[in-house]
PDB file of C-alpha atoms in Angstrom:
ATOM      1  CA  MET E   1      30.802  42.413  13.768  1.00 48.00           C
ATOM      2  CA  ALA E   2      27.804  43.447  11.653  1.00 44.00           C
ATOM      3  CA  THR E   3      29.949  43.291   8.511  1.00 42.00           C
ATOM      4  CA  GLU E   4      31.167  39.849   9.516  1.00 44.00           C
ATOM      5  CA  ARG E   5      27.594  38.593  10.054  1.00 46.00           C
ATOM      6  CA  ARG E   6      26.480  39.929   6.665  1.00 44.00           C
ATOM      7  CA  ALA E   7      29.386  38.119   4.985  1.00 44.00           C
ATOM      8  CA  GLN E   8      28.511  34.948   6.848  1.00 49.00           C
ATOM      9  CA  ASN E   9      24.849  35.188   5.846  1.00 48.00           C
ATOM     10  CA  ARG E  10      25.833  35.829   2.218  1.00 48.00           C
ATOM     11  CA  SER E  11      28.024  32.732   2.354  1.00 76.00           C
ATOM     12  CA  VAL E  12      25.102  30.624   3.586  1.00 83.00           C
ATOM     13  CA  VAL E  13      22.773  31.966   0.883  1.00 81.00           C
ATOM     14  CA  GLU E  14      25.367  31.370  -1.824  1.00 83.00           C
ATOM     15  CA  ARG E  15      26.057  27.852  -0.613  1.00 89.00           C
ATOM     16  CA  ARG E  16      22.356  26.937  -0.575  1.00 88.00           C
ATOM     17  CA  ALA E  17      21.950  28.380  -4.053  1.00 85.00           C
ATOM     18  CA  ALA E  18      24.907  26.248  -5.113  1.00 88.00           C
ATOM     19  CA  ILE E  19      23.196  23.144  -3.695  1.00 91.00           C
ATOM     20  CA  LEU E  20      20.146  23.822  -5.863  1.00 88.00           C
ATOM     21  CA  ASN E  21      22.308  24.396  -8.935  1.00 83.00           C
ATOM     22  CA  ILE E  22      24.225  21.151  -8.353  1.00 89.00           C
ATOM     23  CA  LEU E  23      20.996  19.175  -7.925  1.00 88.00           C
ATOM     24  CA  GLU E  24      19.575  20.720 -11.091  1.00 81.00           C
ATOM     25  CA  ARG E  25      22.460  19.193 -13.076  1.00 79.00           C
ATOM     26  CA  ALA E  26      22.601  15.852 -11.226  1.00 81.00           C
ATOM     27  CA  PRO E  27      21.122  12.621 -12.685  1.00 75.00           C
ATOM     28  CA  GLU E  28      17.434  12.505 -11.699  1.00 74.00           C
ATOM     29  CA  ARG E  29      18.193  15.722  -9.754  1.00 80.00           C
ATOM     30  CA  THR E  30      19.326  13.608  -6.816  1.00 86.00           C
ATOM     31  CA  LEU E  31      22.590  13.341  -4.853  1.00 89.00           C
ATOM     32  CA  GLU E  32      23.875  11.892  -1.596  1.00 89.00           C
ATOM     33  CA  ASN E  33      24.578  14.311   1.264  1.00 89.00           C
ATOM     34  CA  GLU E  34      28.222  13.196   1.262  1.00 90.00           C
ATOM     35  CA  ALA E  35      28.606  14.057  -2.430  1.00 90.00           C
ATOM     36  CA  LEU E  36      27.229  17.541  -1.842  1.00 92.00           C
ATOM     37  CA  ALA E  37      29.639  18.037   1.061  1.00 91.00           C
ATOM     38  CA  ARG E  38      32.563  17.064  -1.178  1.00 91.00           C
ATOM     39  CA  PHE E  39      31.429  19.321  -4.017  1.00 89.00           C
ATOM     40  CA  LEU E  40      31.191  22.342  -1.707  1.00 92.00           C
ATOM     41  CA  ASN E  41      34.113  21.437   0.544  1.00 91.00           C
ATOM     42  CA  VAL E  42      32.062  21.708   3.738  1.00 92.00           C
ATOM     43  CA  SER E  43      31.223  19.326   6.561  1.00 92.00           C
ATOM     44  CA  ALA E  44      28.365  16.831   6.484  1.00 89.00           C
ATOM     45  CA  ALA E  45      26.785  18.682   9.412  1.00 89.00           C
ATOM     46  CA  THR E  46      26.753  21.915   7.389  1.00 92.00           C
ATOM     47  CA  ILE E  47      25.084  20.169   4.457  1.00 92.00           C
ATOM     48  CA  ARG E  48      22.459  18.655   6.756  1.00 89.00           C
ATOM     49  CA  ARG E  49      21.603  22.095   8.145  1.00 89.00           C
ATOM     50  CA  ASP E  50      21.440  23.618   4.666  1.00 90.00           C
ATOM     51  CA  VAL E  51      19.281  20.806   3.321  1.00 89.00           C
ATOM     52  CA  ALA E  52      16.928  20.994   6.320  1.00 84.00           C
ATOM     53  CA  SER E  53      16.467  24.715   5.664  1.00 82.00           C
ATOM     54  CA  LEU E  54      15.852  24.139   1.951  1.00 86.00           C
ATOM     55  CA  GLU E  55      13.324  21.428   2.757  1.00 80.00           C
ATOM     56  CA  GLU E  56      11.404  23.838   4.992  1.00 73.00           C
ATOM     57  CA  GLU E  57      11.140  26.103   1.951  1.00 72.00           C
ATOM     58  CA  HIS E  58       9.821  23.140  -0.109  1.00 73.00           C
ATOM     59  CA  LEU E  59      12.799  23.318  -2.461  1.00 82.00           C
ATOM     60  CA  VAL E  60      14.233  19.852  -1.746  1.00 85.00           C
ATOM     61  CA  VAL E  61      13.193  16.559  -0.140  1.00 84.00           C
ATOM     62  CA  ARG E  62      15.409  14.389   2.058  1.00 81.00           C
ATOM     63  CA  SER E  63      15.285  10.592   1.889  1.00 77.00           C
ATOM     64  CA  HIS E  64      17.745   8.075   3.406  1.00 73.00           C
ATOM     65  CA  GLY E  65      20.890  10.175   3.086  1.00 81.00           C
ATOM     66  CA  HIS E  66      19.900  11.545  -0.328  1.00 86.00           C
ATOM     67  CA  VAL E  67      18.677  14.985  -1.368  1.00 89.00           C
ATOM     68  CA  HIS E  68      16.162  15.385  -4.187  1.00 86.00           C
ATOM     69  CA  LEU E  69      15.270  18.603  -5.956  1.00 85.00           C
ATOM     70  CA  PHE E  70      11.567  19.034  -5.279  1.00 72.00           C
ATOM     71  CA  SER E  71      10.518  18.988  -8.940  1.00 61.00           C
ATOM     72  CA  SER E  72      12.212  15.609  -9.536  1.00 53.00           C
ATOM     73  CA  PRO E  73      10.218  12.353  -9.828  1.00 50.00           C
ATOM     74  CA  THR E  74      12.048  11.001  -6.773  1.00 53.00           C
ATOM     75  CA  ALA E  75      11.034  14.023  -4.727  1.00 52.00           C
ATOM     76  CA  LYS E  76       7.421  13.489  -5.699  1.00 50.00           C
ATOM     77  CA  ILE E  77       7.649   9.853  -4.574  1.00 52.00           C
ATOM     78  CA  SER E  78       9.172  10.917  -1.247  1.00 53.00           C
ATOM     79  CA  LYS E  79       6.386  13.443  -0.719  1.00 52.00           C
ATOM     80  CA  VAL E  80       3.705  10.858  -1.497  1.00 52.00           C
ATOM     81  CA  LYS E  81       5.199   8.526   1.118  1.00 54.00           C
ATOM     82  CA  ASN E  82       4.061  10.924   3.824  1.00 56.00           C
ATOM     83  CA  GLU E  83       0.556  11.574   2.479  1.00 64.00           C
ATOM     84  CA  HIS E  84      -2.731   9.963   3.544  1.00 79.00           C
ATOM     85  CA  ILE E  85      -1.162   8.370   6.641  1.00 86.00           C
ATOM     86  CA  SER E  86      -4.401   8.406   8.673  1.00 90.00           C
ATOM     87  CA  GLN E  87      -6.257   6.649   5.841  1.00 93.00           C
ATOM     88  CA  LYS E  88      -3.503   4.063   5.506  1.00 94.00           C
ATOM     89  CA  ARG E  89      -3.591   3.483   9.248  1.00 95.00           C
ATOM     90  CA  ALA E  90      -7.359   2.852   9.113  1.00 96.00           C
ATOM     91  CA  ILE E  91      -6.949   0.440   6.184  1.00 98.00           C
ATOM     92  CA  ALA E  92      -4.203  -1.458   8.026  1.00 97.00           C
ATOM     93  CA  SER E  93      -6.275  -1.758  11.214  1.00 97.00           C
ATOM     94  CA  ARG E  94      -9.119  -3.284   9.204  1.00 98.00           C
ATOM     95  CA  ALA E  95      -6.873  -5.613   7.215  1.00 98.00           C
ATOM     96  CA  ILE E  96      -5.222  -7.299  10.206  1.00 98.00           C
ATOM     97  CA  ARG E  97      -8.639  -8.395  11.502  1.00 98.00           C
ATOM     98  CA  PHE E  98      -8.568 -11.105   8.822  1.00 98.00           C
ATOM     99  CA  LEU E  99      -5.343 -12.636  10.133  1.00 98.00           C
ATOM    100  CA  ARG E 100      -5.170 -15.753  12.278  1.00 97.00           C
ATOM    101  CA  ASP E 101      -2.402 -17.117  14.466  1.00 97.00           C
ATOM    102  CA  GLU E 102       0.151 -19.459  12.883  1.00 97.00           C
ATOM    103  CA  SER E 103      -0.570 -18.157   9.388  1.00 98.00           C
ATOM    104  CA  LEU E 104       1.828 -16.982   6.697  1.00 98.00           C
ATOM    105  CA  LEU E 105       1.476 -13.440   5.385  1.00 98.00           C
ATOM    106  CA  ILE E 106       3.104 -12.122   2.208  1.00 98.00           C
ATOM    107  CA  LEU E 107       3.461  -8.389   2.822  1.00 98.00           C
ATOM    108  CA  ASP E 108       4.237  -5.870   0.105  1.00 97.00           C
ATOM    109  CA  ALA E 109       6.501  -2.816   0.447  1.00 94.00           C
ATOM    110  CA  GLY E 110       5.340   0.772   0.955  1.00 89.00           C
ATOM    111  CA  THR E 111       3.781   3.010   3.553  1.00 89.00           C
ATOM    112  CA  THR E 112       0.474   1.104   3.752  1.00 94.00           C
ATOM    113  CA  ALA E 113       2.429  -2.105   4.396  1.00 96.00           C
ATOM    114  CA  GLU E 114       4.401  -0.186   7.017  1.00 94.00           C
ATOM    115  CA  GLN E 115       1.124   0.704   8.737  1.00 95.00           C
ATOM    116  CA  VAL E 116       0.117  -2.978   8.635  1.00 98.00           C
ATOM    117  CA  ALA E 117       3.362  -3.891  10.409  1.00 97.00           C
ATOM    118  CA  ILE E 118       2.744  -1.209  13.034  1.00 96.00           C
ATOM    119  CA  ALA E 119      -0.848  -2.394  13.553  1.00 97.00           C
ATOM    120  CA  LEU E 120       0.285  -6.002  14.089  1.00 97.00           C
ATOM    121  CA  ASP E 121       2.017  -4.836  17.275  1.00 96.00           C
ATOM    122  CA  ASN E 122       3.100  -8.400  18.165  1.00 96.00           C
ATOM    123  CA  LYS E 123      -0.559  -9.477  18.527  1.00 96.00           C
ATOM    124  CA  PHE E 124      -0.261 -12.530  16.250  1.00 96.00           C
ATOM    125  CA  HIS E 125       2.075 -15.488  15.897  1.00 98.00           C
ATOM    126  CA  LEU E 126       2.898 -15.121  12.215  1.00 98.00           C
ATOM    127  CA  THR E 127       5.459 -15.792   9.549  1.00 98.00           C
ATOM    128  CA  VAL E 128       5.795 -12.718   7.336  1.00 98.00           C
ATOM    129  CA  PHE E 129       7.593 -12.626   3.989  1.00 98.00           C
ATOM    130  CA  THR E 130       8.216  -9.040   2.903  1.00 97.00           C
ATOM    131  CA  ASN E 131      10.205  -7.108   0.336  1.00 96.00           C
ATOM    132  CA  GLY E 132       9.646  -3.802   2.131  1.00 95.00           C
ATOM    133  CA  ILE E 133      12.297  -1.992   4.140  1.00 92.00           C
ATOM    134  CA  ARG E 134       9.727   0.048   6.067  1.00 90.00           C
ATOM    135  CA  PRO E 135       7.612  -2.923   7.285  1.00 95.00           C
ATOM    136  CA  MET E 136      10.796  -4.886   7.985  1.00 95.00           C
ATOM    137  CA  HIS E 137      11.945  -2.231  10.473  1.00 92.00           C
ATOM    138  CA  GLU E 138       8.570  -2.266  12.235  1.00 95.00           C
ATOM    139  CA  LEU E 139       8.504  -6.071  12.462  1.00 96.00           C
ATOM    140  CA  ALA E 140      12.077  -6.436  13.694  1.00 93.00           C
ATOM    141  CA  ASN E 141      11.194  -6.174  17.396  1.00 91.00           C
ATOM    142  CA  GLN E 142       7.974  -8.201  17.325  1.00 97.00           C
ATOM    143  CA  ALA E 143       8.923 -11.458  19.018  1.00 97.00           C
ATOM    144  CA  ASN E 144       5.813 -13.325  17.858  1.00 97.00           C
ATOM    145  CA  VAL E 145       6.530 -12.590  14.207  1.00 98.00           C
ATOM    146  CA  GLN E 146       9.104 -14.484  12.204  1.00 98.00           C
ATOM    147  CA  THR E 147      10.130 -12.022   9.500  1.00 97.00           C
ATOM    148  CA  ILE E 148      11.735 -13.286   6.310  1.00 97.00           C
ATOM    149  CA  VAL E 149      13.081 -10.629   3.962  1.00 96.00           C
ATOM    150  CA  LEU E 150      12.938 -11.374   0.259  1.00 96.00           C
ATOM    151  CA  GLY E 151      16.360 -10.948  -1.316  1.00 91.00           C
ATOM    152  CA  GLY E 152      17.341  -8.903  -4.324  1.00 88.00           C
ATOM    153  CA  ALA E 153      18.228  -5.361  -5.335  1.00 85.00           C
ATOM    154  CA  LEU E 154      17.222  -2.470  -3.077  1.00 84.00           C
ATOM    155  CA  HIS E 155      15.461   0.492  -4.702  1.00 75.00           C
ATOM    156  CA  PRO E 156      16.136   3.310  -2.214  1.00 64.00           C
ATOM    157  CA  THR E 157      13.494   5.729  -3.476  1.00 60.00           C
ATOM    158  CA  THR E 158      10.701   3.182  -2.975  1.00 69.00           C
ATOM    159  CA  ASP E 159      12.202   1.297   0.019  1.00 79.00           C
ATOM    160  CA  MET E 160      11.610  -1.918  -1.893  1.00 89.00           C
ATOM    161  CA  ILE E 161      13.618  -5.055  -2.685  1.00 92.00           C
ATOM    162  CA  CYS E 162      12.905  -6.870  -5.930  1.00 91.00           C
ATOM    163  CA  GLY E 163      14.539  -8.883  -8.684  1.00 92.00           C
ATOM    164  CA  PRO E 164      15.219 -12.540  -9.589  1.00 94.00           C
ATOM    165  CA  ALA E 165      16.372 -13.529  -6.084  1.00 94.00           C
ATOM    166  CA  ALA E 166      13.141 -12.304  -4.490  1.00 95.00           C
ATOM    167  CA  GLU E 167      11.090 -14.058  -7.163  1.00 96.00           C
ATOM    168  CA  GLN E 168      12.984 -17.314  -6.621  1.00 95.00           C
ATOM    169  CA  MET E 169      12.305 -17.209  -2.880  1.00 95.00           C
ATOM    170  CA  LEU E 170       8.578 -16.778  -3.490  1.00 95.00           C
ATOM    171  CA  GLN E 171       8.472 -19.841  -5.737  1.00 94.00           C
ATOM    172  CA  ASN E 172       8.878 -21.954  -2.587  1.00 92.00           C
ATOM    173  CA  VAL E 173       6.210 -20.162  -0.544  1.00 95.00           C
ATOM    174  CA  ARG E 174       2.469 -20.661  -0.195  1.00 97.00           C
ATOM    175  CA  GLY E 175       0.933 -17.862   1.850  1.00 97.00           C
ATOM    176  CA  ASP E 176      -2.391 -17.774   3.631  1.00 98.00           C
ATOM    177  CA  TYR E 177      -2.709 -14.071   2.859  1.00 98.00           C
ATOM    178  CA  ALA E 178      -1.078 -11.481   0.611  1.00 98.00           C
ATOM    179  CA  PHE E 179      -1.430  -7.807   1.515  1.00 98.00           C
ATOM    180  CA  LEU E 180      -0.490  -5.587  -1.426  1.00 98.00           C
ATOM    181  CA  GLY E 181      -0.290  -1.843  -1.919  1.00 95.00           C
ATOM    182  CA  ALA E 182      -0.400   0.018  -5.231  1.00 90.00           C
ATOM    183  CA  GLN E 183       0.819   3.098  -7.048  1.00 85.00           C
ATOM    184  CA  ASN E 184      -2.475   3.128  -8.911  1.00 89.00           C
ATOM    185  CA  LEU E 185      -5.439   0.806  -9.443  1.00 95.00           C
ATOM    186  CA  ASN E 186      -7.233   0.452 -12.740  1.00 95.00           C
ATOM    187  CA  ALA E 187     -10.136  -1.874 -13.483  1.00 95.00           C
ATOM    188  CA  GLU E 188      -8.751  -2.917 -16.868  1.00 94.00           C
ATOM    189  CA  ARG E 189      -5.018  -3.031 -16.116  1.00 95.00           C
ATOM    190  CA  GLY E 190      -4.755  -4.051 -12.464  1.00 97.00           C
ATOM    191  CA  ILE E 191      -2.116  -2.809 -10.009  1.00 96.00           C
ATOM    192  CA  ALA E 192       0.459  -0.253 -11.137  1.00 91.00           C
ATOM    193  CA  SER E 193       4.158  -0.378 -10.229  1.00 87.00           C
ATOM    194  CA  LEU E 194       7.127   1.875 -10.914  1.00 79.00           C
ATOM    195  CA  SER E 195       9.211  -0.829 -12.606  1.00 84.00           C
ATOM    196  CA  PHE E 196       8.906  -4.092 -14.493  1.00 90.00           C
ATOM    197  CA  GLU E 197      10.601  -5.979 -11.625  1.00 91.00           C
ATOM    198  CA  GLN E 198       8.145  -4.606  -9.072  1.00 91.00           C
ATOM    199  CA  ALA E 199       5.183  -5.566 -11.240  1.00 94.00           C
ATOM    200  CA  ARG E 200       6.529  -9.114 -11.678  1.00 96.00           C
ATOM    201  CA  LEU E 201       6.998  -9.510  -7.937  1.00 96.00           C
ATOM    202  CA  LYS E 202       3.484  -8.282  -7.140  1.00 97.00           C
ATOM    203  CA  SER E 203       2.074 -10.793  -9.620  1.00 97.00           C
ATOM    204  CA  LEU E 204       3.986 -13.603  -7.928  1.00 97.00           C
ATOM    205  CA  MET E 205       2.806 -12.482  -4.500  1.00 98.00           C
ATOM    206  CA  MET E 206      -0.789 -12.792  -5.658  1.00 98.00           C
ATOM    207  CA  GLN E 207      -0.182 -16.177  -7.298  1.00 97.00           C
ATOM    208  CA  HIS E 208       1.345 -17.602  -4.117  1.00 98.00           C
ATOM    209  CA  ALA E 209      -1.391 -16.654  -1.631  1.00 98.00           C
ATOM    210  CA  GLU E 210      -4.721 -18.261  -0.783  1.00 98.00           C
ATOM    211  CA  ARG E 211      -6.364 -14.873  -0.222  1.00 98.00           C
ATOM    212  CA  VAL E 212      -5.301 -11.605  -1.815  1.00 98.00           C
ATOM    213  CA  PHE E 213      -6.039  -8.237  -0.216  1.00 98.00           C
ATOM    214  CA  ILE E 214      -5.322  -4.999  -2.049  1.00 98.00           C
ATOM    215  CA  LEU E 215      -4.949  -2.096   0.361  1.00 98.00           C
ATOM    216  CA  ALA E 216      -5.408   1.241  -1.391  1.00 96.00           C
ATOM    217  CA  ASP E 217      -6.762   4.571  -0.200  1.00 94.00           C
ATOM    218  CA  ALA E 218      -9.012   6.523  -2.554  1.00 93.00           C
ATOM    219  CA  SER E 219      -6.121   8.584  -3.955  1.00 88.00           C
ATOM    220  CA  LYS E 220      -4.903   5.456  -5.778  1.00 91.00           C
ATOM    221  CA  PHE E 221      -7.832   5.472  -8.226  1.00 92.00           C
ATOM    222  CA  ARG E 222      -6.766   7.793 -11.041  1.00 84.00           C
ATOM    223  CA  GLU E 223      -6.007   7.906 -14.747  1.00 82.00           C
ATOM    224  CA  PRO E 224      -3.531   5.146 -15.723  1.00 79.00           C
ATOM    225  CA  VAL E 225      -0.196   6.687 -16.711  1.00 73.00           C
ATOM    226  CA  GLU E 226       2.199   4.038 -15.408  1.00 76.00           C
ATOM    227  CA  GLN E 227       3.835   1.567 -17.786  1.00 81.00           C
ATOM    228  CA  PHE E 228       4.066  -1.508 -15.549  1.00 89.00           C
ATOM    229  CA  TRP E 229       1.025  -3.422 -14.318  1.00 95.00           C
ATOM    230  CA  SER E 230       0.089  -6.629 -12.486  1.00 97.00           C
ATOM    231  CA  PRO E 231      -3.302  -8.055 -13.536  1.00 97.00           C
ATOM    232  CA  PHE E 232      -5.806  -8.705 -10.780  1.00 98.00           C
ATOM    233  CA  PRO E 233      -6.285 -12.333  -9.691  1.00 97.00           C
ATOM    234  CA  PRO E 234      -9.678 -13.965 -10.378  1.00 96.00           C
ATOM    235  CA  GLU E 235     -10.820 -13.182  -6.811  1.00 97.00           C
ATOM    236  CA  TRP E 236      -9.542 -10.609  -4.359  1.00 98.00           C
ATOM    237  CA  THR E 237     -10.573  -8.271  -1.547  1.00 98.00           C
ATOM    238  CA  LEU E 238     -10.271  -4.484  -1.731  1.00 98.00           C
ATOM    239  CA  ILE E 239      -9.903  -2.375   1.410  1.00 98.00           C
ATOM    240  CA  THR E 240     -10.162   1.329   0.651  1.00 97.00           C
ATOM    241  CA  THR E 241     -11.418   4.617   2.079  1.00 96.00           C
ATOM    242  CA  SER E 242     -14.770   6.358   1.964  1.00 94.00           C
ATOM    243  CA  GLU E 243     -13.610   8.989  -0.561  1.00 94.00           C
ATOM    244  CA  ALA E 244     -13.698   6.356  -3.326  1.00 94.00           C
ATOM    245  CA  SER E 245     -16.733   6.840  -5.581  1.00 95.00           C
ATOM    246  CA  LEU E 246     -19.452   4.225  -5.928  1.00 96.00           C
ATOM    247  CA  HIS E 247     -18.755   4.170  -9.666  1.00 95.00           C
ATOM    248  CA  THR E 248     -15.083   3.295  -9.036  1.00 95.00           C
ATOM    249  CA  LEU E 249     -15.940   0.608  -6.510  1.00 97.00           C
ATOM    250  CA  GLN E 250     -18.356  -1.015  -8.943  1.00 97.00           C
ATOM    251  CA  HIS E 251     -15.574  -1.129 -11.547  1.00 96.00           C
ATOM    252  CA  MET E 252     -13.397  -2.911  -8.992  1.00 97.00           C
ATOM    253  CA  ARG E 253     -16.145  -5.467  -8.337  1.00 97.00           C
ATOM    254  CA  ASN E 254     -16.450  -6.046 -12.059  1.00 97.00           C
ATOM    255  CA  SER E 255     -12.695  -6.728 -12.107  1.00 96.00           C
ATOM    256  CA  GLY E 256     -12.893  -9.556  -9.572  1.00 96.00           C
ATOM    257  CA  ALA E 257     -13.156  -7.843  -6.190  1.00 97.00           C
ATOM    258  CA  THR E 258     -15.430 -10.301  -4.418  1.00 97.00           C
ATOM    259  CA  GLU E 259     -15.412  -8.158  -1.289  1.00 97.00           C
ATOM    260  CA  VAL E 260     -15.053  -4.375  -1.044  1.00 98.00           C
ATOM    261  CA  ILE E 261     -14.489  -2.955   2.427  1.00 98.00           C
ATOM    262  CA  VAL E 262     -14.673   0.805   2.949  1.00 97.00           C
ATOM    263  CA  VAL E 263     -13.185   2.428   6.040  1.00 96.00           C
ATOM    264  CA  ASP E 264     -13.484   6.017   7.250  1.00 85.00           C
TER     265      ASP E 264
END
């Protein structure tokens, strides 16, 4: 029996090492669970257990049926999704205080937008246009909210829909408010995105709203390395957290932030 257990344990270790080797060679170091199961000729349940164990060791990240080697860009994005949740929750709670019944809200994708959707909690009669999968799920059961999902191509790693179809839908919309998140904020460049399509859609969201709110915790103020940016509108409101420096906040005011709200 002991010999049998040792062989079984060796098999598990070898299989998990094989998973890491396969991911190392995969495009963007990412694969679906089903593909891994086929490669290794094991069940999906076995792969899920292996991946869960590897994630506990901080070797991989799971996201929507995909597995990402932890050093990959996608893994870093997935990790960031779960960071600063308490700050995002505080920002969302402050942002919804500006909303009024019977208004139209254009809501961005991302985890801060998800927290906005959670904070709404069916308290307002609203129409919400969103391109975010996460906020869409939270709004689905709120009877007082009419949720309209912008069409287009889904980007699984960012839980975002964008593209020409989403842009075309926005052309026919005039929102009372736009709530936008950001990968990064820079006084000279504006709001950073991970793709050209995302940046275009953010720009349209701002153009088609009476009031623009940018919701960004203090971690979003850093050196600009992204390639795709949406310029700030002439006037906008920033809601951020108390870790943001006074120097940074003054730069934001100089870039058109007519109101800067800091939450704890």
